[in-house]
Short mmCIF file of C-alpha atoms in Angstrom, two decimals:
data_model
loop_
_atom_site.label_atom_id
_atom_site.label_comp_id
_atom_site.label_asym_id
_atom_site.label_seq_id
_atom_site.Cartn_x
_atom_site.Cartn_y
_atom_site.Cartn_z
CA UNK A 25 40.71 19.01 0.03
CA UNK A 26 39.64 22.30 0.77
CA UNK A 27 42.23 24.68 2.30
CA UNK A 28 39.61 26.75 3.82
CA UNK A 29 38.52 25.91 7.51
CA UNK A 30 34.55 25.03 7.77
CA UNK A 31 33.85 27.41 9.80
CA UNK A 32 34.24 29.71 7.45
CA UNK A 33 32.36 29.00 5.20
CA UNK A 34 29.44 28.19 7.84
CA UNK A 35 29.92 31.85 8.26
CA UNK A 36 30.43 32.80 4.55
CA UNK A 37 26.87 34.50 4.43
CA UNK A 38 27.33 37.22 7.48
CA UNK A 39 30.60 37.87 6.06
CA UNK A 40 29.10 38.49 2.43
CA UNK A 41 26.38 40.55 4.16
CA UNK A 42 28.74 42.27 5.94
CA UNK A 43 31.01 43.35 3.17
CA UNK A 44 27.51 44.05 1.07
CA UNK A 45 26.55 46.42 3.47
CA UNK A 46 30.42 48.21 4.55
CA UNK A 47 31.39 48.65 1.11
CA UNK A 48 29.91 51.65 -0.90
CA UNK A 49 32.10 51.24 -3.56
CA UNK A 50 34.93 50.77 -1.75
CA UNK A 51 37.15 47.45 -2.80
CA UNK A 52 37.51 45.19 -0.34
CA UNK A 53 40.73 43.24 0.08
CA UNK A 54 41.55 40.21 1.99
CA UNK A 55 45.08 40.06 3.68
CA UNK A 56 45.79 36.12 3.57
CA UNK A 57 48.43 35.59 6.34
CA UNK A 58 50.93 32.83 6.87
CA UNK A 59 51.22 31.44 3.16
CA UNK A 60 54.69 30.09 3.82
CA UNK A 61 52.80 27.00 5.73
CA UNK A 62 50.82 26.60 2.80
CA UNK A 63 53.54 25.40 0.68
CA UNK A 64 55.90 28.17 -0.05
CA UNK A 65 59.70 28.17 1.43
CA UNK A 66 60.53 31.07 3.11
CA UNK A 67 64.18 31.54 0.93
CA UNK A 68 61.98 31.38 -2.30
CA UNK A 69 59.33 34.34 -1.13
CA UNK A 70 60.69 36.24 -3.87
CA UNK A 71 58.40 33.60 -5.73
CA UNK A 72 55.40 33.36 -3.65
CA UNK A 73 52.45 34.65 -6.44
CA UNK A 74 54.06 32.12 -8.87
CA UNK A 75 53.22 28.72 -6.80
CA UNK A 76 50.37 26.92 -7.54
CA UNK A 77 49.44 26.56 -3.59
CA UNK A 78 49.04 30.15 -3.27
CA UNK A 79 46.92 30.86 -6.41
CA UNK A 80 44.66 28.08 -5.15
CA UNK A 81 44.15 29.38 -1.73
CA UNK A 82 43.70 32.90 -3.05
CA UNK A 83 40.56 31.62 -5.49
CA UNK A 84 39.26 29.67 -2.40
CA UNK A 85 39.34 32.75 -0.44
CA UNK A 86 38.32 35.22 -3.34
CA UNK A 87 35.08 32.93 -3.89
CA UNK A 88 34.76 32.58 0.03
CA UNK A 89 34.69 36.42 0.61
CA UNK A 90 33.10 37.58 -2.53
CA UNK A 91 35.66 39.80 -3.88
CA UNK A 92 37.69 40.02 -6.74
CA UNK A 93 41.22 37.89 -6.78
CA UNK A 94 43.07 40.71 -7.47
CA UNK A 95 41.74 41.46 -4.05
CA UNK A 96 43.26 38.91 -2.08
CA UNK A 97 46.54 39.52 -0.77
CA UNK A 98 49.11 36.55 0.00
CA UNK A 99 51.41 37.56 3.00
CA UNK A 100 54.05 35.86 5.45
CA UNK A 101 54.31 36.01 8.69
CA UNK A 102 57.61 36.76 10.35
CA UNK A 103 56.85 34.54 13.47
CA UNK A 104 60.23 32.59 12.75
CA UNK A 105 62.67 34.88 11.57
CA UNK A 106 65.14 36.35 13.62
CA UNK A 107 66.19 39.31 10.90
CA UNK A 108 63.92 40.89 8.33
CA UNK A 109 63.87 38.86 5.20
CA UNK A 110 64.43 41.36 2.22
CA UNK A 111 61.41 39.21 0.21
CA UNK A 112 58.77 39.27 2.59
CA UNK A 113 59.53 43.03 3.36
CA UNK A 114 59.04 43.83 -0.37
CA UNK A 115 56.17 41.64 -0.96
CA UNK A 116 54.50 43.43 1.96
CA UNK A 117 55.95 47.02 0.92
CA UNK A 118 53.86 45.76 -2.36
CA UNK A 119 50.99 44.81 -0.93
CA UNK A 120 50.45 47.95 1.74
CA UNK A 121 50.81 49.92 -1.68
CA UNK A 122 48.09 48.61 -3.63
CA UNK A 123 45.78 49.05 -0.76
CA UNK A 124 46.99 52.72 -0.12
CA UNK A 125 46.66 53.04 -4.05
CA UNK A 126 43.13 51.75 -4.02
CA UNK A 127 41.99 54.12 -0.96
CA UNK A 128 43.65 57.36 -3.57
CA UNK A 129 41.58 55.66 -6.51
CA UNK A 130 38.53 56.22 -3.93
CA UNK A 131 38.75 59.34 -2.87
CA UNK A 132 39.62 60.81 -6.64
CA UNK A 133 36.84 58.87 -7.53
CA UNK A 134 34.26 60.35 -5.31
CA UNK A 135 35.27 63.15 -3.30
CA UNK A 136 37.28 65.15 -5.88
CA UNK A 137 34.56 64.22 -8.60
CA UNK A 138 32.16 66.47 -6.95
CA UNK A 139 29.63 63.42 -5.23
CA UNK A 140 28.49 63.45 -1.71
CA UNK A 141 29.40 61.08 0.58
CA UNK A 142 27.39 59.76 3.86
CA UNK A 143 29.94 59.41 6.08
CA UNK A 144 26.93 59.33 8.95
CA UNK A 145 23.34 60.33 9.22
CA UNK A 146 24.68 63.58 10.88
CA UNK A 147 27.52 64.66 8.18
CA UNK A 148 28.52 64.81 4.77
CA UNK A 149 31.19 65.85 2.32
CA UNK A 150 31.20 67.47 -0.86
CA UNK A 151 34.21 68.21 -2.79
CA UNK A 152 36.54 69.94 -0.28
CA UNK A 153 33.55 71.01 1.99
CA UNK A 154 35.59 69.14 5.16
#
């Protein structure tokens, strides 16, 4: 059974065209919502990456999108919880980390490295030319 709605994938081209065409070398990351109604119980978040259910989904998605599996990130919602849940906050602490340490990796990468960037047809940016 797939986990992965058929729409989806009846769009799966536009969206690999679409994240062909945004990317310029910047990784793409899917944010995969609501995994504890795939399978994983909210007092056991702590856990989450380790279930089977969740590494499944993530390869669906990961081959659905086109981007890497370390790419896909596994969150849970908080639509039933009436305080915070100290798991879910770190696991989406985590998460809003890598992405803000990928976005660092990018600009080191390219604007400190001395390459230009197209930001538009109108305007560049070159090293710390801002």
């Amino acid at each position: 059974m797939r986990l992965i709605k058929k729409q989806t994938w009846k769009y799966r081209n536009r969206i690999q065209r679409m994240l062909f065409t945004v990317s310029y070398g910047v990784r793409q990351f899917v944010v995969v919502t609501s995994i504890d109604e795939i399978g994983v119980p909210n007092s056991d978040m702590i856990n989450a990456y380790k279930y089977p259910c969740v590494r499944k989904f993530c390869k669906e998605v990961s081959v659905v999108f086109g981007v890497d599996l370390l790419h896909v990130i596994p969150v849970s919602n908080y639509f039933d919880e009436v305080a915070p849940n100290d798991a879910k906050n770190v696991m989406s602490l985590f998460n809003l980390w890598r992405v803000f340490n990928s976005t660092k990796e990018y600009i080191e990468r390219r604007w400190l490295k001395g390459e230009t960037i197209m930001i538009s047809k109108e305007w560049s940016c070159k090293n710390n030319n801002v």
